[in-house]
XYZ file of C-alpha atoms in Angstrom:
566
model
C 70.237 -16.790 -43.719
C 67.148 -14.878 -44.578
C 68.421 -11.583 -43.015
C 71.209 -11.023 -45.737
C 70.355 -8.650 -48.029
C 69.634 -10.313 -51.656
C 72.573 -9.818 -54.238
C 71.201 -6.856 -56.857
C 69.364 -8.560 -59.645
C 70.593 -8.107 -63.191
C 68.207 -6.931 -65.686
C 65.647 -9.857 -67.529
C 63.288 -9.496 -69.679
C 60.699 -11.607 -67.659
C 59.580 -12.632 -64.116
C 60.273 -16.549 -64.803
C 63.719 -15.332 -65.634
C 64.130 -13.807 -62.231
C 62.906 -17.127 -60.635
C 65.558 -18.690 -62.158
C 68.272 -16.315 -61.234
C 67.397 -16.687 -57.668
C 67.270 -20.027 -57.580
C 70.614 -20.518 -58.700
C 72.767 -16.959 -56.719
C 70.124 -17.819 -53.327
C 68.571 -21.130 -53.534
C 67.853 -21.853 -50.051
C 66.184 -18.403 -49.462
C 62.620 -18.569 -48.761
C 60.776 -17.066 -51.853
C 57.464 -16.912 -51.101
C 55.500 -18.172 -47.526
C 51.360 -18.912 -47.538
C 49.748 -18.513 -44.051
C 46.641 -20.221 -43.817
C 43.629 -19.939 -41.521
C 41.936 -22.993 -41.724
C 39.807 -22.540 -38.447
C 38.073 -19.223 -37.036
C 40.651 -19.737 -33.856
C 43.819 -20.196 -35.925
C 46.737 -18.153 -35.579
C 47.992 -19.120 -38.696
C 49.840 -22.259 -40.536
C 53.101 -21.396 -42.692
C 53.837 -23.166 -45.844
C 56.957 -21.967 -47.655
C 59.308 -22.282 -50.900
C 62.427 -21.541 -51.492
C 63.831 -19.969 -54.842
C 65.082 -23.144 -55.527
C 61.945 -24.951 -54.810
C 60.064 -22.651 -56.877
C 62.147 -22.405 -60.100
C 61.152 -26.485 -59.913
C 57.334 -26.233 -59.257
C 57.601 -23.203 -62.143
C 59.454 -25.417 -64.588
C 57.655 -28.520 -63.851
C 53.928 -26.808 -64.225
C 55.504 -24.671 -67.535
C 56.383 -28.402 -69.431
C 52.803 -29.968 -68.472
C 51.316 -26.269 -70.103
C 53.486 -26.332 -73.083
C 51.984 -30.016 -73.688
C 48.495 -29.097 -73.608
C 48.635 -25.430 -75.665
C 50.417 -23.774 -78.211
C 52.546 -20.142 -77.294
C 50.371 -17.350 -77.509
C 47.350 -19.224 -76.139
C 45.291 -17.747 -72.738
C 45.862 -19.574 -69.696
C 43.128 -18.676 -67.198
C 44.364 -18.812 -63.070
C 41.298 -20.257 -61.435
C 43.225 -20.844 -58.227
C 42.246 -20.140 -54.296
C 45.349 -17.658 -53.077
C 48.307 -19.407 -52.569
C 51.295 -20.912 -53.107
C 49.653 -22.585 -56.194
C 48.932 -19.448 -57.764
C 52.272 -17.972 -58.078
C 53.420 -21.045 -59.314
C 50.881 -21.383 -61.806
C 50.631 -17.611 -63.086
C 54.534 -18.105 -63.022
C 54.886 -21.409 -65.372
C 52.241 -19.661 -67.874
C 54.032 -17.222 -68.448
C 57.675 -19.704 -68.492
C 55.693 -21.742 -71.203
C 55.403 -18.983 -73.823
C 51.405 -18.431 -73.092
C 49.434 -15.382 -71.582
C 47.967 -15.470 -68.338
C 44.672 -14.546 -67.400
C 44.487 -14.148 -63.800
C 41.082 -15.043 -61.821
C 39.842 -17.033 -59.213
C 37.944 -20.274 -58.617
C 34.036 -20.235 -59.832
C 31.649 -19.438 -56.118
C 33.658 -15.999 -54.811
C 30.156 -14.438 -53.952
C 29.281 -11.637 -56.277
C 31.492 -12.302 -59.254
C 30.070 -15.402 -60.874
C 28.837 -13.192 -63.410
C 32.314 -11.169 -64.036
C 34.142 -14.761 -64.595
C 31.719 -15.813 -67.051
C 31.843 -12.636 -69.359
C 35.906 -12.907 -68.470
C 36.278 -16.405 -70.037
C 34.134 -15.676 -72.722
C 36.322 -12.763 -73.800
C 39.570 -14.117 -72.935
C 38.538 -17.459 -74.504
C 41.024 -19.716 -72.395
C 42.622 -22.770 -74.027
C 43.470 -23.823 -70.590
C 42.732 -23.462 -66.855
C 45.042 -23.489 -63.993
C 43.609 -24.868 -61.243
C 44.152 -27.145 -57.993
C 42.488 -30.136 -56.814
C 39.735 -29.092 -54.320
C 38.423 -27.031 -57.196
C 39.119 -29.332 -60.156
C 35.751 -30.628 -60.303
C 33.656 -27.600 -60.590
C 36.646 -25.917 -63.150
C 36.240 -29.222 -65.803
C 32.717 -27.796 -66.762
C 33.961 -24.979 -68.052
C 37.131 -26.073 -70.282
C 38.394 -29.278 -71.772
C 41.499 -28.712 -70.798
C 42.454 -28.099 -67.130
C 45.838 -28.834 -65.120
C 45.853 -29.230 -61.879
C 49.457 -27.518 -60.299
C 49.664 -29.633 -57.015
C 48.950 -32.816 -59.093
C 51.963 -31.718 -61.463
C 54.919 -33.759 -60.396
C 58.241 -31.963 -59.572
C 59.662 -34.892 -62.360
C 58.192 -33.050 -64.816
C 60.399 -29.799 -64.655
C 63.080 -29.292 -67.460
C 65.051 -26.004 -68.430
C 62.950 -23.832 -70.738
C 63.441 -21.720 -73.607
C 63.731 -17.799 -72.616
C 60.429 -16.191 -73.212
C 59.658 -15.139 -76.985
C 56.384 -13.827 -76.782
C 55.000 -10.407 -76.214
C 52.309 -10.500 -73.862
C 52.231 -11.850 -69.929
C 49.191 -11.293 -69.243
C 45.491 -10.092 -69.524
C 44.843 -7.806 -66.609
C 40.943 -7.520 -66.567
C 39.609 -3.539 -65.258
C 37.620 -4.123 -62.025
C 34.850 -2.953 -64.071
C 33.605 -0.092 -61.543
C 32.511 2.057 -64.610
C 32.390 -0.569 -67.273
C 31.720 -4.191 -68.771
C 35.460 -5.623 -67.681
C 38.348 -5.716 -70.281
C 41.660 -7.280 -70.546
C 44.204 -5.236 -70.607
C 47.348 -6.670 -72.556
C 50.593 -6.498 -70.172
C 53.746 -7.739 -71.709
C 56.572 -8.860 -70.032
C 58.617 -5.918 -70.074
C 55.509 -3.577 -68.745
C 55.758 -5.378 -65.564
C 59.324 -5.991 -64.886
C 59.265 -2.244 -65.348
C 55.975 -1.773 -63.243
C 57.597 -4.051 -60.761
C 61.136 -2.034 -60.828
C 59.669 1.197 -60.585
C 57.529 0.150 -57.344
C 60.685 -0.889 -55.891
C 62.217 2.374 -56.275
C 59.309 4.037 -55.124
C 59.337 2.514 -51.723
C 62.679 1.910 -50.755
C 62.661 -1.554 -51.484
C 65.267 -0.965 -54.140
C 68.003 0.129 -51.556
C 67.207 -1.757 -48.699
C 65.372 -5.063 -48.305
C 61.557 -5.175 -47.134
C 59.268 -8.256 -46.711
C 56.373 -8.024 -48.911
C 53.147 -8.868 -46.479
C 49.545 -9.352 -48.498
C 46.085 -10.544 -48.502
C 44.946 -8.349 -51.688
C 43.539 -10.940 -54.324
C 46.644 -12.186 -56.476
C 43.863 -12.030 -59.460
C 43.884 -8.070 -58.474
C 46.436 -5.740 -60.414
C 48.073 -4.455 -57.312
C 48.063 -7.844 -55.408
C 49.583 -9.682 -58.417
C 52.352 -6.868 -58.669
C 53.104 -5.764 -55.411
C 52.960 -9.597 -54.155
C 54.385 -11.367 -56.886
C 56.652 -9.344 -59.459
C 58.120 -6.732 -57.201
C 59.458 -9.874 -54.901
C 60.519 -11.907 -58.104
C 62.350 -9.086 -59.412
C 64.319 -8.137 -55.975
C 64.668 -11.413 -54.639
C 62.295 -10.289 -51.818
C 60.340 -12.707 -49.304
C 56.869 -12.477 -50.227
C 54.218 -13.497 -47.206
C 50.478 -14.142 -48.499
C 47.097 -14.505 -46.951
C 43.665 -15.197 -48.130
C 41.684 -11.980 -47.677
C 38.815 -13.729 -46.284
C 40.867 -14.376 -43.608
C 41.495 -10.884 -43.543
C 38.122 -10.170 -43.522
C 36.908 -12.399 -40.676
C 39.854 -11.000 -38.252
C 41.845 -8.312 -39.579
C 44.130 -8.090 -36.542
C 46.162 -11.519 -38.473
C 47.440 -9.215 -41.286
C 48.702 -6.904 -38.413
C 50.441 -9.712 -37.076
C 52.156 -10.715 -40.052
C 53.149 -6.714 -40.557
C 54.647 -7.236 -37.011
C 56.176 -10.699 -37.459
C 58.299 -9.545 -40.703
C 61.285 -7.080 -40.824
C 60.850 -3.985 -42.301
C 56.908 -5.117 -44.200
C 55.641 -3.518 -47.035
C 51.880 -3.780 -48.139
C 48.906 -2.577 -49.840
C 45.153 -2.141 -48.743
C 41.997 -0.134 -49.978
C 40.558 2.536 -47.944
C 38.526 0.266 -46.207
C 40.685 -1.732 -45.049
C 42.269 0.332 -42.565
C 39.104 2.436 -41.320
C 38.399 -1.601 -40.378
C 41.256 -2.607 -38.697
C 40.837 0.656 -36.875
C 37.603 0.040 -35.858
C 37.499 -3.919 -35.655
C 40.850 -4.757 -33.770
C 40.681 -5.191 -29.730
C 42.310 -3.983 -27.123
C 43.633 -7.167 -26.458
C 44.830 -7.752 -29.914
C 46.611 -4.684 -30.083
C 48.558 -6.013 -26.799
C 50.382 -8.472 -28.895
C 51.557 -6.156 -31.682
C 54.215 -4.302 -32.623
C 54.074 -2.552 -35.309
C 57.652 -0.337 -35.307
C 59.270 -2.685 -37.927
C 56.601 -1.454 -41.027
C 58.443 0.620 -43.476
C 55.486 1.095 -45.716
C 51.420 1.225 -45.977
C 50.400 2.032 -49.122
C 46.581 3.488 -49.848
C 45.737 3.376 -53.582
C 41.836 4.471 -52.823
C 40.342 6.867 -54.994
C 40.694 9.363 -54.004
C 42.932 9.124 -51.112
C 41.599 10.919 -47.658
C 43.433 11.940 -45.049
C 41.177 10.738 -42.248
C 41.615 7.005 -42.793
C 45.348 7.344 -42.165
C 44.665 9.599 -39.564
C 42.292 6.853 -37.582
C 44.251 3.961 -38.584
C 47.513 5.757 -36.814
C 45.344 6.772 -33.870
C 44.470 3.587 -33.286
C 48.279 1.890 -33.568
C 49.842 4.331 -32.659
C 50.879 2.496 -29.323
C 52.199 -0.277 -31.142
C 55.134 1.549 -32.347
C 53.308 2.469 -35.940
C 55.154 5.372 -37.025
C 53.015 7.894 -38.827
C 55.716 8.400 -42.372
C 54.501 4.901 -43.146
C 51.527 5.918 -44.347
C 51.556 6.230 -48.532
C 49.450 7.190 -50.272
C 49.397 6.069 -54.006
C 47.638 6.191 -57.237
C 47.424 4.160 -60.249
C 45.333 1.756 -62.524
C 45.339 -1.509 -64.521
C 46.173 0.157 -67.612
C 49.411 0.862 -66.516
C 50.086 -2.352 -65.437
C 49.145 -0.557 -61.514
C 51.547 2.147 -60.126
C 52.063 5.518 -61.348
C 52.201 7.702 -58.036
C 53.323 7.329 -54.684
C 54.244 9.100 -51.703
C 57.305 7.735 -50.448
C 57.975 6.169 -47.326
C 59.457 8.267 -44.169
C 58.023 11.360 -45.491
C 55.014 12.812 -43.509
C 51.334 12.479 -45.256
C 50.949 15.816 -47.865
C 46.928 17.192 -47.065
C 45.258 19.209 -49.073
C 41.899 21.059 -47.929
C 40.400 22.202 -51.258
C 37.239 24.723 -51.875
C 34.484 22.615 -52.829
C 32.991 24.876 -55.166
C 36.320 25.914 -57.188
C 36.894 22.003 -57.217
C 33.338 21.388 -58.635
C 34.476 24.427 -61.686
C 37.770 22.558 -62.165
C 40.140 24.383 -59.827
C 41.685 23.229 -56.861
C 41.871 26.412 -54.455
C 43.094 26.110 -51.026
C 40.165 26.263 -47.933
C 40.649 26.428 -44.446
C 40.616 22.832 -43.310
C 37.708 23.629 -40.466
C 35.334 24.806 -43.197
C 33.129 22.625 -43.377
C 32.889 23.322 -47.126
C 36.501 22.168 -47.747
C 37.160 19.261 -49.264
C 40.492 17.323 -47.693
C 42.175 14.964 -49.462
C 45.987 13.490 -49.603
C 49.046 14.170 -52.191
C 49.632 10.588 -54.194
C 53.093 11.654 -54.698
C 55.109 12.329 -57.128
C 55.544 9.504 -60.504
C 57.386 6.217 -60.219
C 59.488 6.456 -62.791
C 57.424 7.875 -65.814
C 55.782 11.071 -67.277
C 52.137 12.365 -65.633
C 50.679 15.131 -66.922
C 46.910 16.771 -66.425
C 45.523 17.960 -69.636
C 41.674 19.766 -70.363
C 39.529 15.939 -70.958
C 37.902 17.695 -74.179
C 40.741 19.800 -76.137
C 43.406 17.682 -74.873
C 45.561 20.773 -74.007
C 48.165 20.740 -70.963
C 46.790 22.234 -67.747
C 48.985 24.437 -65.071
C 49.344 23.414 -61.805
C 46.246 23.844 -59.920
C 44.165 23.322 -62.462
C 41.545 19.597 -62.841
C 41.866 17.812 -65.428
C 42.214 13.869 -67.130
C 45.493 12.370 -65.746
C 47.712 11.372 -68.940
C 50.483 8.341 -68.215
C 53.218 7.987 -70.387
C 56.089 5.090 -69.640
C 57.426 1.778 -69.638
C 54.721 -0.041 -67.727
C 51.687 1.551 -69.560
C 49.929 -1.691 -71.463
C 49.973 -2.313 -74.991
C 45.609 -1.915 -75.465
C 43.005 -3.744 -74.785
C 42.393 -7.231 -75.333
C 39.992 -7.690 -78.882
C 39.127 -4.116 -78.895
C 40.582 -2.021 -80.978
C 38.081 0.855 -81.512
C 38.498 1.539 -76.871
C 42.383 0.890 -77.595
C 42.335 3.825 -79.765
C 40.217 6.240 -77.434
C 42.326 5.330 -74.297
C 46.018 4.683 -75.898
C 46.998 7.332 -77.909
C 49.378 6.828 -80.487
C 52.357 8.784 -79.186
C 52.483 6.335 -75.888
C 50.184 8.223 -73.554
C 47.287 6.737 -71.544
C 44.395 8.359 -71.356
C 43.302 7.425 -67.626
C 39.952 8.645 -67.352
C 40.740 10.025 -63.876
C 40.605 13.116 -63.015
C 43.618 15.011 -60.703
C 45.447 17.665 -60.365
C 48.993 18.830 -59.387
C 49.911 21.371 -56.036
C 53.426 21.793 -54.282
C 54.827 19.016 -57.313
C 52.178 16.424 -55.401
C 49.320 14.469 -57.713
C 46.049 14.838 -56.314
C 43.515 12.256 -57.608
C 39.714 14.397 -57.376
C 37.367 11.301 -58.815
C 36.997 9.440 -61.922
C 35.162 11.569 -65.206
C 32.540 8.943 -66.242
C 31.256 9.280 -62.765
C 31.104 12.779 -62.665
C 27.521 14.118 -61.551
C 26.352 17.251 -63.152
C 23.630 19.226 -61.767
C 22.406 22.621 -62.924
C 26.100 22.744 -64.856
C 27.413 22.575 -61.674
C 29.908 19.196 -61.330
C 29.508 17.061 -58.040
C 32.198 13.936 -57.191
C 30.170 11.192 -55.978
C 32.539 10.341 -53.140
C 32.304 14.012 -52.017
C 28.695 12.953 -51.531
C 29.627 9.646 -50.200
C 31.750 10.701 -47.652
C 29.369 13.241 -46.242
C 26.458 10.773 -46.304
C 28.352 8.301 -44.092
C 29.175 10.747 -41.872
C 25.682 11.478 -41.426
C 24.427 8.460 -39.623
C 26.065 5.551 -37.419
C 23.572 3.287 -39.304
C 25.585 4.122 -42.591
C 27.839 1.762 -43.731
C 31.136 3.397 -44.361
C 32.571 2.471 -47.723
C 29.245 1.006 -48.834
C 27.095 2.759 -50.516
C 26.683 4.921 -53.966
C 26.399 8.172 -55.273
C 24.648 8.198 -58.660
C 22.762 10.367 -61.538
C 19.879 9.493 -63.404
C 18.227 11.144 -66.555
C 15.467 13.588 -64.866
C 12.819 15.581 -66.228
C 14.782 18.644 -65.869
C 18.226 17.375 -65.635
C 20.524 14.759 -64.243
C 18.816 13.468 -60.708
C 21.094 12.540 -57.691
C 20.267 9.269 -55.846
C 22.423 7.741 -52.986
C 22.557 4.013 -52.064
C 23.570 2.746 -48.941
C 24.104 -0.354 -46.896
C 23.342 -0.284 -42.998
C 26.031 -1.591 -41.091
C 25.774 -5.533 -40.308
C 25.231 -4.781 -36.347
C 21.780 -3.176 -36.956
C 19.075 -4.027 -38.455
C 16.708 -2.398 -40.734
C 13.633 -2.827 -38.279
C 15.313 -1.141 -35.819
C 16.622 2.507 -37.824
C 14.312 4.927 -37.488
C 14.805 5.346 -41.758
C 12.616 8.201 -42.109
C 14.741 10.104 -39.713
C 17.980 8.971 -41.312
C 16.673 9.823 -45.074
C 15.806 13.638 -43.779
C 19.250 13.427 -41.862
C 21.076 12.745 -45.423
C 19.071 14.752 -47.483
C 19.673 18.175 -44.944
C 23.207 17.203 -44.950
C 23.925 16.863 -48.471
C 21.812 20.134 -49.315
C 23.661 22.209 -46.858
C 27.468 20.974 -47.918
C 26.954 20.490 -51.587
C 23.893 22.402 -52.350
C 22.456 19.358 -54.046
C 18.773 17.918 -53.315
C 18.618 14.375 -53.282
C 16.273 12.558 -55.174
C 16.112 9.396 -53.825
C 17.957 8.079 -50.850
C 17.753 4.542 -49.915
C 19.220 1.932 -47.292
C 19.685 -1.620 -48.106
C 21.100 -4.789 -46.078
C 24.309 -4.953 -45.933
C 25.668 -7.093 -49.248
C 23.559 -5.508 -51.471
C 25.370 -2.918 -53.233
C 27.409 -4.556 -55.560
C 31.240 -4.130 -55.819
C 34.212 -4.758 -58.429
C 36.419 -7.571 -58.047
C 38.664 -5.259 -56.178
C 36.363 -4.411 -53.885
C 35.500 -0.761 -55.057
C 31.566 0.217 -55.030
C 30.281 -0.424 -58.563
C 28.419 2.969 -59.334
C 27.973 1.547 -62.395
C 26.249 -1.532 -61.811
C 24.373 0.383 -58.934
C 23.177 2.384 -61.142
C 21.329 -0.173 -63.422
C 20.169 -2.202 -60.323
C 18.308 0.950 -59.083
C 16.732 1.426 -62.679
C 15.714 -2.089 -62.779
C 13.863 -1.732 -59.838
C 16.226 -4.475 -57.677
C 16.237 -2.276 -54.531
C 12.489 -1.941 -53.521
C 12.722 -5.750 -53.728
C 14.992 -5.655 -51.197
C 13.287 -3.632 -49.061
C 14.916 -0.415 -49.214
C 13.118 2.629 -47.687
């Protein structure tokens, strides 16, 4: 029953709509399926509901909401991942109240991000489930468990009449976090114009995921794009991911024609994590889609992450590469699916003057990255970051966004509403890209631009050639910053050593002269200060980006020499 191909959906206004539809044209069709872990050895234990079952667990949740707060009100999602998420970030938004989507108090690193969160979003209600209700009551008065909601409690609900779904808090890589206000029709939209993107609009995929549902691409890609297409959706906790990568390769295996979505990391992990002997078991021909939304996208991970499967059928046109950002509601750019990965190998020092020149790709000068596509259904456009003025094609500048998805401001803060939504619908992204061959290139971010000598420097440039350096770097862990000098802006590089060494036994003197000779022959930049911390210590966003940011100010406070850095 779950191979036919879901009826086309009409058009709703919201996702609890959608639910509803389903559950009445294909109730018996599994909606979404949760595999759990719950021991290191487990190969996984399914728990499923059908469109049916869900529009009941929805409706039931949505009536015990309405009784406890008024429409309009924030409901925050303190939930583990699962089934009791979607359900509960579902019924808020069926009762007429806004969403805030976050997790349970204890994910290690974040305590401090929930706490400014809730204080902002100032919750009259939090969503919760049992195991966590205890440590959840000391932080609101009002708290509803959704597995202790009885299904009795469902009745049919009034279509939705407010504005907002949701606050979708920034990751806060360059910034204190803030809430982004998505409203129902941004992400049916968002979720509509992912479809299309990938192919899931035309033909049917099963939606496979660990990212964190409290994440902007998790929540969409996971939850809305299935709710709008009637799709299967298959979740996993991404600490299970984590502790054996090779079960989200299953799951891609186990499920016709899967779609999903992972940071850079992810893959350079699997690629470097999974056995022999759990490749044996895979096959990997049935994946339609593997999208990268890293900034900026490189070719190399795809490149090692296809070496590695390519045995288990992975065809390389999966690979796409994609671009977007909370503000609009998550996807602007993708490559599409069956097309072969667009590369790019730019002259470093036109890049660092705001042009993206072609290099030879063996230069060791060149910087290679991957096309993001072309838009999903809205406007992009690269304009200069100061006069505002519209850029040709090959030139870097700030990414504009104009469209259906982009988000209505910023929660309580009007005067950063007004520098980063313009008045005539555009979003001022704050990345900075450019366009070649009709393809969006994402270069780096412009708060984190480093500027030496007038000369501009992208910290994952540096990054990426740091990590290269030394084994005993930790790829995807460490930080490129400046800091106010004397003369000038100061480069300093952070990095973790990788877990399987330890910092007695790297000869860190070596490395440090290693890194420093590296970075001054490819970028021409001396290196104030390099260090190497344990692994854990630099800190990352909720969506598990490096926080330069927050790096930054850990280095100025002096954090690092505490933890015996060298």
């Amino acid at each position: 029953m779950d191979n036919r191909r879901p009826p086309l959906a009409p058009a709703f206004r919201s996702l609890p709509e959608y639910v509803h539809h389903w559950a009445q044209a294909t109730p018996d069709r599994r909606a979404f399926t949760f595999v759990d872990h719950p021991a290191p050895d487990s190969r996984g234990v399914h728990r499923t509901l059908t469109w049916r079952r869900l529009d009941v667990r929805v409706r039931a949740v949505a009536a015990r909401l309405a009784e406890e707060a008024e429409p309009g009100a924030r409901v925050a999602l303190l939930c583990p991942q699962g089934l009791e998420y979607v359900t509960g970030f579902l019924a808020t938004l069926a009762a007429g109240l806004i969403a805030v989507p976050l997790y349970p108090p204890g994910l290690p690193g974040q305590g401090d991000r929930l706490t400014a969160v809730l204080a902002d979003a100032r919750p009259s209600v939090i969503v919760t489930t049992s195991r966590h209700l205890g440590e959840v009551q000391e932080l609101c008065d009002r708290v509803v468990a959704v597995d202790q909601v009885p299904d009795a409690a469902a009745r049919d609900l009034e279509p939705v009449d407010s504005e907002v779904a949701y606050l979708q808090y920034t990751s806060g890589s360059t910034r204190t976090p803030a809430g982004v206000e998505i409203s129902h029709a941004n992400v049916v939209a968002n979720a509509r114009q992912a479809l299309s993107a990938y192919g899931a609009d035309a033909h049917p995929v099963t939606c496979v995921g660990w990212l964190p549902l409290y994440h902007d691409m998790g929540l969409v890609l996971s939850i809305a794009a299935p709710v709008v297409r009637g799709l299967l959706s298959v979740l996993m906790d991404p600490v299970a991911f984590l502790h054996e990568p090779a079960r989200w390769l299953r799951l891609l295996g186990a499920h016709p024609r899967a779609l999903s979505a992972a940071p850079n990391f992810a893959y350079d992990y699997c690629a470097s994590a999974v056995t022999d002997a759990q490749k044996a078991e895979l096959r990997l021909d049935g994946v339609v889609a593997l999208i990268n939304g890293s900034e900026p996208v490189r070719p190399g991970t795809a490149d090692r992450f296809q070496a590695a499967f390519a045995g288990q059928g992975l065809v390389a046109q999966t690979h796409c590469p994609s671009y977007g950002l909370a503000e609009a509601t998550v996807f602007v750019s993708a490559a599409r699916p069956g097309e072969p990965l667009r590369r790019f190998a730019l002259d470093r020092d036109a890049l660092a003057q705001g042009k993206a020149l072609p290099a030879r790709p063996d230069d060791p000068r060149a910087v290679l990255l991957a096309g993001c596509g072309t838009p999903a259904g809205q406007q992009v456009r690269i304009v200069d970051p100061v006069s505002g003025d519209r850029l040709s094609e090959g030139e870097v500048g700030e990414i504009q966004v104009r469209g259906p998805n982009v988000g209505r401001g910023y929660w309580n803060q009007e005067e950063q509403t007004g520098r980063v939504f313009t008045t005539d619908g555009r979003l001022r992204t704050g990345d900075l890209g450019t366009v070649l061959e009709g393809q969006l290139i994402v270069t780096g971010r412009l708060k984190d631009l480093i500027v030496v000598d007038g000369r501009n420097h992208y910290p994952q440039d540096l990054e990426a050639t740091v990590q290269d350096t030394h084994p005993a770097v930790r790829r995807d862990r460490l930080a490129a910053f400046g800091v106010a000098g004397g003369s000038g802006e100061r480069v300093v590089v952070v990095a973790e050593h990788t877990r399987t060494t330890s910092l007695a036994e790297i000869d860190v003197p070596a490395l440090v002269r290693a890194v420093r000779a590296a970075v001054s022959g490819r970028h021409g930049v001396r290196l104030a200060d390099v260090l190497l911390v344990p692994p854990g210590t630099v800190p990352r966003t909720s969506s598990g980006k490096v926080s330069r940011a927050l790096t930054r100010e850990r280095y100025l406070a002096g954090a690092y020499a505490a933890d015996g850095a060298a």
